[in-house]
Tab-separated table of C-alpha atoms in Angstrom:
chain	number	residue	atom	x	y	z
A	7	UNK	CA	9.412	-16.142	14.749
A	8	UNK	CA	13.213	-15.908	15.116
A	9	UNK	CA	15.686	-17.777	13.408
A	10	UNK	CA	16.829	-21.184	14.775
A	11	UNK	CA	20.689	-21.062	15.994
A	12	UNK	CA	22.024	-24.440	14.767
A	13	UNK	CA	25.377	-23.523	16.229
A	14	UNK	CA	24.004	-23.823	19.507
A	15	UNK	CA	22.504	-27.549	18.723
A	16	UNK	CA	24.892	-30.476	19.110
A	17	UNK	CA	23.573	-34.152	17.788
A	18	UNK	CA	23.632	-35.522	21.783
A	19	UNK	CA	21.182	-32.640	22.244
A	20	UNK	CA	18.642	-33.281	19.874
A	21	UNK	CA	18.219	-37.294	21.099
A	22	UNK	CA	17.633	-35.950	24.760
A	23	UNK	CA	16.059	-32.651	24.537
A	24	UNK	CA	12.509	-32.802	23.511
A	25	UNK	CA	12.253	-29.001	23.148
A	26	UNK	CA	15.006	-28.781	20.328
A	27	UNK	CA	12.383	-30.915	17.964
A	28	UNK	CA	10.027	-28.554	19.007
A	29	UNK	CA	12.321	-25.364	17.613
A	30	UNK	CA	13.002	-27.629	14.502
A	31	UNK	CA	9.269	-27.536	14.207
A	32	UNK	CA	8.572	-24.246	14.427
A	33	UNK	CA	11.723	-23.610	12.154
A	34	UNK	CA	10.125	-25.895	9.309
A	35	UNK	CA	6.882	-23.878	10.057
A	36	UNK	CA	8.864	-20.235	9.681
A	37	UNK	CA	10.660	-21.608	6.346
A	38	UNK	CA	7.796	-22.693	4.954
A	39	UNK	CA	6.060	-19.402	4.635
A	40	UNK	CA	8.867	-17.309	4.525
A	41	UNK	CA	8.816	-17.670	0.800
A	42	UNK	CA	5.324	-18.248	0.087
A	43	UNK	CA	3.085	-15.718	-1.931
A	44	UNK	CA	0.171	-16.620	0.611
A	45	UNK	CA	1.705	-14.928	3.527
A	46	UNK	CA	0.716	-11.205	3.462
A	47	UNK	CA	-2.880	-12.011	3.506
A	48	UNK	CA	-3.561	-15.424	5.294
A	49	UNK	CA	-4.419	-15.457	9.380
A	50	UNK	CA	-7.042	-15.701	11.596
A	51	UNK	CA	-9.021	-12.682	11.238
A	52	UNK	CA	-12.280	-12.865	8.738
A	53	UNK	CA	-10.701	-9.808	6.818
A	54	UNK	CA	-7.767	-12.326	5.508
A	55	UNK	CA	-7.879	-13.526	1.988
A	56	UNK	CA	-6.701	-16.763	3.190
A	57	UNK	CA	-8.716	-17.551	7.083
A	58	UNK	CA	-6.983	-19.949	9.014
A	59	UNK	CA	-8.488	-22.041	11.734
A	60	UNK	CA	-6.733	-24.009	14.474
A	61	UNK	CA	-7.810	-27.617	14.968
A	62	UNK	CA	-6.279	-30.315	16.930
A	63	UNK	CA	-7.410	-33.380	15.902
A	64	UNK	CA	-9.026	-34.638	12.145
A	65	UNK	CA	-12.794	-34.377	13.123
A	66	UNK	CA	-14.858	-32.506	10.557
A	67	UNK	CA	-14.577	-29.196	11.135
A	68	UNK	CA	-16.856	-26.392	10.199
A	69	UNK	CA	-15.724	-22.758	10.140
A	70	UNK	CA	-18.345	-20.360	10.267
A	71	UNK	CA	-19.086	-16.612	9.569
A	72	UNK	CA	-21.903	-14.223	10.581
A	73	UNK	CA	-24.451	-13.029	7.803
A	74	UNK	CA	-25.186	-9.618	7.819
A	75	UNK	CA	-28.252	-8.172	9.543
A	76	UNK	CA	-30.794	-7.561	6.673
A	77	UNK	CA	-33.793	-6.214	8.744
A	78	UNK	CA	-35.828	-3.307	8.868
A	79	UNK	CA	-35.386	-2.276	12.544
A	80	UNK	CA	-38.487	-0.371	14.224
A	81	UNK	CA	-39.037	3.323	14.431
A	82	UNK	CA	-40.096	4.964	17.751
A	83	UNK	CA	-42.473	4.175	20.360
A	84	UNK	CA	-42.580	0.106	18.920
A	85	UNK	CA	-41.488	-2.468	20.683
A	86	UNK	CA	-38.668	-4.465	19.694
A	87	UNK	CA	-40.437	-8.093	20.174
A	88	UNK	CA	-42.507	-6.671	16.773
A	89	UNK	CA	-39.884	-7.095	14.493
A	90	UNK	CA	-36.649	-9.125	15.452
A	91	UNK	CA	-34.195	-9.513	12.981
A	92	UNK	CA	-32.800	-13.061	11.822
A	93	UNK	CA	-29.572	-13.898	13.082
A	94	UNK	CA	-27.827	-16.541	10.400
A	95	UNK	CA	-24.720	-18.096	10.376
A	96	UNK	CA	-22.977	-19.469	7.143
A	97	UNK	CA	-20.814	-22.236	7.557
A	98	UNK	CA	-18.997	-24.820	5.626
A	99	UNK	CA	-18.059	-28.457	6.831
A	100	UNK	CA	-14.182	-29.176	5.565
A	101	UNK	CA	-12.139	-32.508	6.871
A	102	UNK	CA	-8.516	-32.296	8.208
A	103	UNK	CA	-6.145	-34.989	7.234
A	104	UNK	CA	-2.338	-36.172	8.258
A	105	UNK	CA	-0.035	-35.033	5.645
A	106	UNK	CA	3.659	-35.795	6.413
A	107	UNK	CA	7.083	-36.776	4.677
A	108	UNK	CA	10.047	-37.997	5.884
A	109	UNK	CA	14.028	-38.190	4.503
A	110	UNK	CA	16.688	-40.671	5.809
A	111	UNK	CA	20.443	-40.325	5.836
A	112	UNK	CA	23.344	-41.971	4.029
A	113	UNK	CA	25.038	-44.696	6.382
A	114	UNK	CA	27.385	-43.294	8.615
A	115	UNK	CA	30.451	-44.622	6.833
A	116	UNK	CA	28.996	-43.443	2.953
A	117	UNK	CA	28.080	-39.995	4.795
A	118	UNK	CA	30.866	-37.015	4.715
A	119	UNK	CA	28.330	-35.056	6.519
A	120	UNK	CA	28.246	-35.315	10.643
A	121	UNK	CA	24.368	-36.054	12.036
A	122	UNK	CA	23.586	-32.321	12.800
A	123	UNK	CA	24.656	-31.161	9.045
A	124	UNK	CA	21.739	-33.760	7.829
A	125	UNK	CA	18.789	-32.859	10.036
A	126	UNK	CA	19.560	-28.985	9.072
A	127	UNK	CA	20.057	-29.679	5.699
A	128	UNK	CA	16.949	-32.278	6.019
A	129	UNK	CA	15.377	-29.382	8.256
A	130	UNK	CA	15.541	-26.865	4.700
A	131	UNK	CA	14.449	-29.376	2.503
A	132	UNK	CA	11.271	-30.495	4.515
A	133	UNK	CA	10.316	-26.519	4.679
A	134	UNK	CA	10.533	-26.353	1.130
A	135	UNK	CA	8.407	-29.653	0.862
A	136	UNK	CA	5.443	-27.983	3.218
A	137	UNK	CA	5.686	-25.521	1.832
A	138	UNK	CA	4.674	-26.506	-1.711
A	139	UNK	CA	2.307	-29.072	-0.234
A	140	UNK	CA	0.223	-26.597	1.119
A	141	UNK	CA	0.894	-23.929	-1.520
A	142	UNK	CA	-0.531	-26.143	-4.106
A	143	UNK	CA	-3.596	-27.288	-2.371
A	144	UNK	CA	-4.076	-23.270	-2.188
A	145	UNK	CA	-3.924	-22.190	-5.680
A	146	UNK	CA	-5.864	-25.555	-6.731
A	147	UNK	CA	-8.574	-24.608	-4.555
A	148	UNK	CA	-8.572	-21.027	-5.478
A	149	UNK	CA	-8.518	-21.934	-9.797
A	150	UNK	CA	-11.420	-24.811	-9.159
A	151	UNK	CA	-14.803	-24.536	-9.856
A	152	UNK	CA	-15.117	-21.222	-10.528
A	153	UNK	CA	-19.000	-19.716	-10.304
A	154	UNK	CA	-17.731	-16.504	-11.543
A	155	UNK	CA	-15.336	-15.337	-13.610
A	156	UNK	CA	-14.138	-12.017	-16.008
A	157	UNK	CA	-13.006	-13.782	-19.644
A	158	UNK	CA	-10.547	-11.557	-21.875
A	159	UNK	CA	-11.636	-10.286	-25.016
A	160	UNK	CA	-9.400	-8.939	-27.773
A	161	UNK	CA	-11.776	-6.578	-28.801
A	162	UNK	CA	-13.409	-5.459	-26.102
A	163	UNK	CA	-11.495	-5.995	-23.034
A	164	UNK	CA	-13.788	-9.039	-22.021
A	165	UNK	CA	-16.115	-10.866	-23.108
A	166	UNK	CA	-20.342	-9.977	-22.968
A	167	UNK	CA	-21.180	-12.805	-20.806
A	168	UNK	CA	-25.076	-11.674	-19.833
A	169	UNK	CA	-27.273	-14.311	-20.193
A	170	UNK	CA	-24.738	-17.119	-20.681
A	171	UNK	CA	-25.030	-19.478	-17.655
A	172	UNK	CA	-21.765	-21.993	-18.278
A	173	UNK	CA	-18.496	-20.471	-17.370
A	174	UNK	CA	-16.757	-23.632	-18.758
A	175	UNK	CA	-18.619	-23.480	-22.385
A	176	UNK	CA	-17.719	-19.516	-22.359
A	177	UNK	CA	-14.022	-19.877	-21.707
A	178	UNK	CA	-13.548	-22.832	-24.299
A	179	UNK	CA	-14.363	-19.566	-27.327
A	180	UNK	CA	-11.165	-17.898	-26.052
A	181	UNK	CA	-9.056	-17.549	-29.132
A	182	UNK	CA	-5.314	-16.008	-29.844
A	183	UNK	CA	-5.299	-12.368	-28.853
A	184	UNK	CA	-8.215	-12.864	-25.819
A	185	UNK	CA	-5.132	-11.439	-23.496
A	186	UNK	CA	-4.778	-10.113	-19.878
A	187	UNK	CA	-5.229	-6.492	-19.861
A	188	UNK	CA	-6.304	-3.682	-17.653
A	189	UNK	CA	-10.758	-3.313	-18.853
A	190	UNK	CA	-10.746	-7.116	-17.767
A	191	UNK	CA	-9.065	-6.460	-14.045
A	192	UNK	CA	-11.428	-3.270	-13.530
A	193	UNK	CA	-14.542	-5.189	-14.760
A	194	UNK	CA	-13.573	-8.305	-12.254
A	195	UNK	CA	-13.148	-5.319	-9.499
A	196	UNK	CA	-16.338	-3.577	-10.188
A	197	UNK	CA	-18.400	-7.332	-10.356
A	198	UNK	CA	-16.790	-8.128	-7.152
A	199	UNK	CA	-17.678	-4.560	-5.373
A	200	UNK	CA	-21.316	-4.434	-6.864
A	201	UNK	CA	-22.521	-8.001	-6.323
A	202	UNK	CA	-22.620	-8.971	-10.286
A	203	UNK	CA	-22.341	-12.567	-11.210
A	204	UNK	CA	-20.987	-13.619	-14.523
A	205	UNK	CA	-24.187	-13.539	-16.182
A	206	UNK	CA	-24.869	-10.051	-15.340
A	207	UNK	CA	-27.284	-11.203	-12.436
A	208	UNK	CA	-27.553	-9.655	-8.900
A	209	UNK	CA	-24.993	-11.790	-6.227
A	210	UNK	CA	-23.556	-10.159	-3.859
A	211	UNK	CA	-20.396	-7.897	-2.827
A	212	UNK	CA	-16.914	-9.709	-2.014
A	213	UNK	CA	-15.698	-8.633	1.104
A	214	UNK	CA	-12.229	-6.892	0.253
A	215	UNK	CA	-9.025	-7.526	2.263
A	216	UNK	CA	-7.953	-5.146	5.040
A	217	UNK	CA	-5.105	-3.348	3.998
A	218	UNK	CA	-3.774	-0.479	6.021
A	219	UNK	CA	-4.915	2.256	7.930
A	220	UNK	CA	-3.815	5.884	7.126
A	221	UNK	CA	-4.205	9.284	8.478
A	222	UNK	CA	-4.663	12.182	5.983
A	223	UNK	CA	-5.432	15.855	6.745
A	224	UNK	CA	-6.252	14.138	10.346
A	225	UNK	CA	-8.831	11.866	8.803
A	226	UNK	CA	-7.900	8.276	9.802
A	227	UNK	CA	-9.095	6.232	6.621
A	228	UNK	CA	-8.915	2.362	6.956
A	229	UNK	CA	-8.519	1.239	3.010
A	230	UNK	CA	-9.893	-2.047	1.906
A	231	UNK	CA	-8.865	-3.816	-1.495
A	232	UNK	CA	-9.057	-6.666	-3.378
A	233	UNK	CA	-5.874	-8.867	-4.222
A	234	UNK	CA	-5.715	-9.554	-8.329
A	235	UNK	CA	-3.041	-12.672	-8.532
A	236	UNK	CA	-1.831	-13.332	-12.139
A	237	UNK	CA	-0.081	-16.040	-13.778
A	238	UNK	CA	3.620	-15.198	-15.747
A	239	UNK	CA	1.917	-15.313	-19.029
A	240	UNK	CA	-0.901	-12.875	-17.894
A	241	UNK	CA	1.626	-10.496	-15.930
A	242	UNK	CA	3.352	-10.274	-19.207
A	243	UNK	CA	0.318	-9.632	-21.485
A	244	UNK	CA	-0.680	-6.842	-18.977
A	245	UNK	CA	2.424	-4.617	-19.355
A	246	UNK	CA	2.051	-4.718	-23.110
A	247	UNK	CA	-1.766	-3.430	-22.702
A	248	UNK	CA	-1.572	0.055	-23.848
A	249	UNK	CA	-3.748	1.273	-21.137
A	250	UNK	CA	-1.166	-0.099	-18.505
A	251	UNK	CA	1.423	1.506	-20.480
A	252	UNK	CA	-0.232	4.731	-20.243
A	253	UNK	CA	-1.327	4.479	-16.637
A	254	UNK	CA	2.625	4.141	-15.848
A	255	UNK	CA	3.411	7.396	-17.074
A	256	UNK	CA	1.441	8.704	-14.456
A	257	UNK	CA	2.353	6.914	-11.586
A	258	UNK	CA	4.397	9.259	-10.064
A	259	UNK	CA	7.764	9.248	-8.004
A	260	UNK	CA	9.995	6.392	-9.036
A	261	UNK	CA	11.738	4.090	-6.996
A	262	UNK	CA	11.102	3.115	-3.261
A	263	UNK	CA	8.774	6.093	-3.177
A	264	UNK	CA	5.681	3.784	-5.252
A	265	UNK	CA	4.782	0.479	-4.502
A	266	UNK	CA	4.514	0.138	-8.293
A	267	UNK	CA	8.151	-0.322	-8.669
A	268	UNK	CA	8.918	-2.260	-5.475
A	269	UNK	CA	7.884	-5.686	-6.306
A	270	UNK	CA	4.512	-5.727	-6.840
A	271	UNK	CA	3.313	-5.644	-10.394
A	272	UNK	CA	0.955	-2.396	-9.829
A	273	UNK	CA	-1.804	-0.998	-8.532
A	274	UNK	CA	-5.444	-1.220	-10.214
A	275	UNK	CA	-8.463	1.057	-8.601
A	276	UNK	CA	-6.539	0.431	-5.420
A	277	UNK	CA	-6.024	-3.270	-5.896
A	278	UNK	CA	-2.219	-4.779	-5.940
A	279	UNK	CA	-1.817	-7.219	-8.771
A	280	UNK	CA	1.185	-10.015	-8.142
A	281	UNK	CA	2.530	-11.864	-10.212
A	282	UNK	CA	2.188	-15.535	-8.804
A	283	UNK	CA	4.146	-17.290	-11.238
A	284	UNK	CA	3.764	-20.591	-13.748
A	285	UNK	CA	3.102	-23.551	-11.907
A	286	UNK	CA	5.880	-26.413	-12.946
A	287	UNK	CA	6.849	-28.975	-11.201
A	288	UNK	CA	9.712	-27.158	-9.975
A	289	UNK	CA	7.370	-24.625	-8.395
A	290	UNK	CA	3.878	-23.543	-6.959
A	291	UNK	CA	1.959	-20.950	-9.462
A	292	UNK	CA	-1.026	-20.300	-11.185
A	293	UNK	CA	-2.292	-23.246	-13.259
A	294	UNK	CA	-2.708	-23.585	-16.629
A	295	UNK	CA	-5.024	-25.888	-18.993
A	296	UNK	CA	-1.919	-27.490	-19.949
A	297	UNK	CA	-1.826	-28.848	-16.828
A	298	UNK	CA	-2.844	-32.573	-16.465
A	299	UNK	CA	-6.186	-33.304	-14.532
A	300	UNK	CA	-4.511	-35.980	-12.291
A	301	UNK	CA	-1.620	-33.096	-11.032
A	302	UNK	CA	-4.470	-31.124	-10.665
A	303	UNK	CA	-6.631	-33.512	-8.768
A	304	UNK	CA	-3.981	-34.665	-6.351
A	305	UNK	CA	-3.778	-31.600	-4.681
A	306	UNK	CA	-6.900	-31.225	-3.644
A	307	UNK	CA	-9.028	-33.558	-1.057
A	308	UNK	CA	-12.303	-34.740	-2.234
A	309	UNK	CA	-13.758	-34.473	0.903
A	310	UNK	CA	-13.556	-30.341	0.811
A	311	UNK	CA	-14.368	-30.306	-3.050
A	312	UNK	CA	-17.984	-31.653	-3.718
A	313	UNK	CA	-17.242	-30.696	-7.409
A	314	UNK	CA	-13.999	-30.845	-9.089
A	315	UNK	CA	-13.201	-29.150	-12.279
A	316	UNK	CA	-9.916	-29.460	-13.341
A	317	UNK	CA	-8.439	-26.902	-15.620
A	318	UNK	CA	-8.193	-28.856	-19.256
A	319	UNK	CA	-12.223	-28.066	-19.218
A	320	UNK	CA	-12.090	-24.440	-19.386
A	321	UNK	CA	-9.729	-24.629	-22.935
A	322	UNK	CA	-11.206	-25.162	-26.272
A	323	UNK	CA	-8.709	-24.917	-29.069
A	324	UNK	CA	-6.486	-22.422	-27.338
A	325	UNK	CA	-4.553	-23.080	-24.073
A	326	UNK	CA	-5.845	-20.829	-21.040
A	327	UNK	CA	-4.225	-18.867	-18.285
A	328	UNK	CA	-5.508	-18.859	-14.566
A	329	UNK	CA	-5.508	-15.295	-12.613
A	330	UNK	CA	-8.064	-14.784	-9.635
A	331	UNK	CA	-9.626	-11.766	-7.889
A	332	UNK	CA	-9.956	-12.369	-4.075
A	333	UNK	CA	-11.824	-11.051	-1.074
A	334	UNK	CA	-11.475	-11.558	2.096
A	335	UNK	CA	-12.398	-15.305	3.157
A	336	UNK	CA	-11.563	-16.523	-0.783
A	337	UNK	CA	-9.788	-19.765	0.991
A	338	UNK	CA	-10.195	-21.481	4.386
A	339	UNK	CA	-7.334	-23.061	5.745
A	340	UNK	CA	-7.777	-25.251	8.926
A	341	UNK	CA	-5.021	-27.083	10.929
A	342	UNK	CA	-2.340	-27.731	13.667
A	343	UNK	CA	-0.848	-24.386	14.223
A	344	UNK	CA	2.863	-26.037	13.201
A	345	UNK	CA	4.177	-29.007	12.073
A	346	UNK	CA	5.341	-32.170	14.111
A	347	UNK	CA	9.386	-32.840	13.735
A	348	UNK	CA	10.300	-36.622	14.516
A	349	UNK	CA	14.161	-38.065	14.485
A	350	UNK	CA	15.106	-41.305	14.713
A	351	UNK	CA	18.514	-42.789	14.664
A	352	UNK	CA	17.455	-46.356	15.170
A	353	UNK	CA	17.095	-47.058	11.924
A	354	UNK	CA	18.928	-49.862	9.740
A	355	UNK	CA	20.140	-51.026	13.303
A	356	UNK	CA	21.370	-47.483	13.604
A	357	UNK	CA	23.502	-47.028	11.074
A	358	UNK	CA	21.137	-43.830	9.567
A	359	UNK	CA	18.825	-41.379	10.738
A	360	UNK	CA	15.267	-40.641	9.808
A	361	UNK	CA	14.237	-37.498	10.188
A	362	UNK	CA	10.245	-36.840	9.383
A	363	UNK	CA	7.683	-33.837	9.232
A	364	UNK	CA	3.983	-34.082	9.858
A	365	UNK	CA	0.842	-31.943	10.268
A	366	UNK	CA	-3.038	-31.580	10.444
A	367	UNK	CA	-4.549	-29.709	7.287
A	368	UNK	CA	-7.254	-28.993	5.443
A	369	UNK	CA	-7.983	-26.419	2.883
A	370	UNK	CA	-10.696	-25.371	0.569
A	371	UNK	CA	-12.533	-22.532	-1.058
A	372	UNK	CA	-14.585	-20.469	0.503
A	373	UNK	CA	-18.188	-21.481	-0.337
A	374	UNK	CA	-20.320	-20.753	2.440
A	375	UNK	CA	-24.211	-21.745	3.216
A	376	UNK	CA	-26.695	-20.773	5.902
A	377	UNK	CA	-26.255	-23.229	8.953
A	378	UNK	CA	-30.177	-23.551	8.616
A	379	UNK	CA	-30.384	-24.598	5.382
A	380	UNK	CA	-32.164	-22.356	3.758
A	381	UNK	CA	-31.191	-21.484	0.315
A	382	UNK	CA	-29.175	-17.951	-0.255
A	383	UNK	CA	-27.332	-15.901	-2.532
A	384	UNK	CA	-24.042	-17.513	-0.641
A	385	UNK	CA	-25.362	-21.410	-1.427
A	386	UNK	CA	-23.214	-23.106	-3.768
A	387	UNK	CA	-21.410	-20.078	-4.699
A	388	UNK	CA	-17.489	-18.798	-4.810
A	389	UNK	CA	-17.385	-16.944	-1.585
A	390	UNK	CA	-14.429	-14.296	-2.398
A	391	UNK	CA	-13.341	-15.182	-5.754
A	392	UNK	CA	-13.630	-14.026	-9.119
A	393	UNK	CA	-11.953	-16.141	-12.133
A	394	UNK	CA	-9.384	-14.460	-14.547
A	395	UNK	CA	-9.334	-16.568	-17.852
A	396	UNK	CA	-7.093	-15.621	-20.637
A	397	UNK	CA	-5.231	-16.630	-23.638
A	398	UNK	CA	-2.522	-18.836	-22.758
A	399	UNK	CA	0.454	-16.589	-24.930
């Protein structure tokens, strides 16, 4: 989407033109995920870490994905009719709501700024505003209620969790020194690409996140990975890892030649690992257990959580960091495809101007069940995501 020319608005313009709210719109929309860590892997297709839907109106919605054929087939002369396979759907019922904010002007006479300087500079600041709305309600979906989860280890990388069944009672033995490090990220990838649950049970395989396709040696390869996101703290405690300081000194050409050293924090069996940042509130990052269970809670809509677990339950006498594997599908994200722009210069017997933002949204976890009801591996479960939990350091 290309820029919006505010040169070419003028203040008569936007009270009598309905289509320049409608640019403003999509402006706010374009702003607000210019910036955002979700971008490179949310849209519509099901290989998208983050799915998004389109709904117009705040009915229930339920976004659904095809189960994979699990039948024998037949063999030669037998008819089909003998054995048909079992065509399932999983699905998951979330609820939109009406989120919105709104800023007013100064009175004319206070104001040094002319109308059009306050709905751009109102324009900026309502982008910013959706933008951390929504990226919230991501990463507090994403960090809740996780049914699986890698937990750091000084010792040994991570922690033996076979046989233990609570990921919460687990987490609260992390001590000093249980840090982010390279043997926890490659355990959390080989769980998610062999169907192991955090007890060492059989679950089933995350779908990884299309990449890119590339052509070697005239062999067209499409390569699939996982996305690790880290918090500051756990970034931090990975460079010092002496494995990740050895794997460095192999990573080949420097500069804009390796991804490594072009923004992303590295590359792990093929997986990027980003730093996502602390979550303040300044800014939108991974949470901590410092962070207070109503913060938490507000950002996330009951309706599309049947279980909340905020992140003060996961720490025992040492404070724990956040970080998340995810597959494709990890987070649903359902709504109007932008936002709604509103002006009004009516207000205070016109002596100010409103200018407001509002959209349709809903967003949740993936966590999938058969439309028939019928238990499976997928009932009740994380869809795409694997927990992270580390010493807080």
């Amino acid at each position: 989407m290309s820029q919006l020319q505010w040169n070419t608005i003028d203040y008569n313009s936007l009270k009598t033109d309905p289509n320049i709210s409608v640019k403003i719109a999509q402006e706010i929309e374009r702003l607000s995920w210019i910036k955002s860590p979700f971008q490179n892997f949310t849209g519509k297709g099901g290989d998208r870490g983050v799915r998004a839907f389109d709904v117009q109106n705040d009915q229930p919605f339920r976004p659904r994905l095809k189960s994979k054929l699990t039948g024998d087939g037949i063999e030669g002369n037998a008819d089909l009719e003998t054995n048909y396979d079992d065509f399932e759907i999983l699905n998951q019922t979330i609820y939109p709501k009406v989120v919105g904010n709104a800023l007013r002007s100064p009175i004319h006479q206070y104001s040094t700024m002319r109308h059009i300087d306050f709905v751009k500079e109102a324009t900026d600041s309502l982008a910013e505003w959706a933008q951390d709305k929504r990226d919230r309600a991501l990463v507090c979906a994403l960090c809740n209620d996780f049914t699986n989860a890698v937990i750091c280890d000084q010792a040994n990388g991570f922690k033996d969790t076979k046989s233990k069944k609570s990921i919460t009672t687990e987490t609260k033995t992390i001590k000093a020194g249980d840090t982010m490090n390279v043997k926890a990220i490659r355990r959390a990838i080989f769980m998610a690409r062999s169907g192991i649950s955090f007890d060492g049970g059989e679950a089933f395989p995350l779908k990884p996140i299309k990449a890119d396709t590339k052509t070697e040696g005239g062999l067209t390869i499409m390569h699939h990975s996982y996305i690790i996101m880290l918090d500051s703290y756990q970034a931090n405690q990975l460079k010092a890892d002496r494995e990740w300081v050895e794997m460095q000194k192999y990573a080949g050409d420097r500069g804009d030649k390796n991804r490594i050293f072009t923004g992303l924090l590295g590359i792990i069996d093929g997986c990027p690992v980003l730093d996502m940042g602390i979550w303040t509130k300044m800014q939108v990052g991974m949470p901590s257990s410092s962070v207070s269970d109503d913060e938490f809670k507000k950002n996330l809509n009951a309706l599309n959580t049947p279980k909340i677990t905020p992140p003060s339950e996961y720490a025992g006498a040492q404070p724990v960091s956040f970080g998340a594997l995810i597959g494709a599908s990890a987070l649903v994200l359902a709504g109007s495809q932008k936002v709604n722009f509103y002006i009004d210069d009516t207000e205070d017997a016109g002596r100010k101007v409103v200018c407001g933002v509002d959209r349709l949204l809903a967003i949740a976890k993936g966590r999938f069940a058969l439309e028939s009801g019928s238990l499976s591996p997928f009932s009740n479960q994380d869809f795409a995501v694997i927990g992270l939990l580390s010493s807080r350091e």
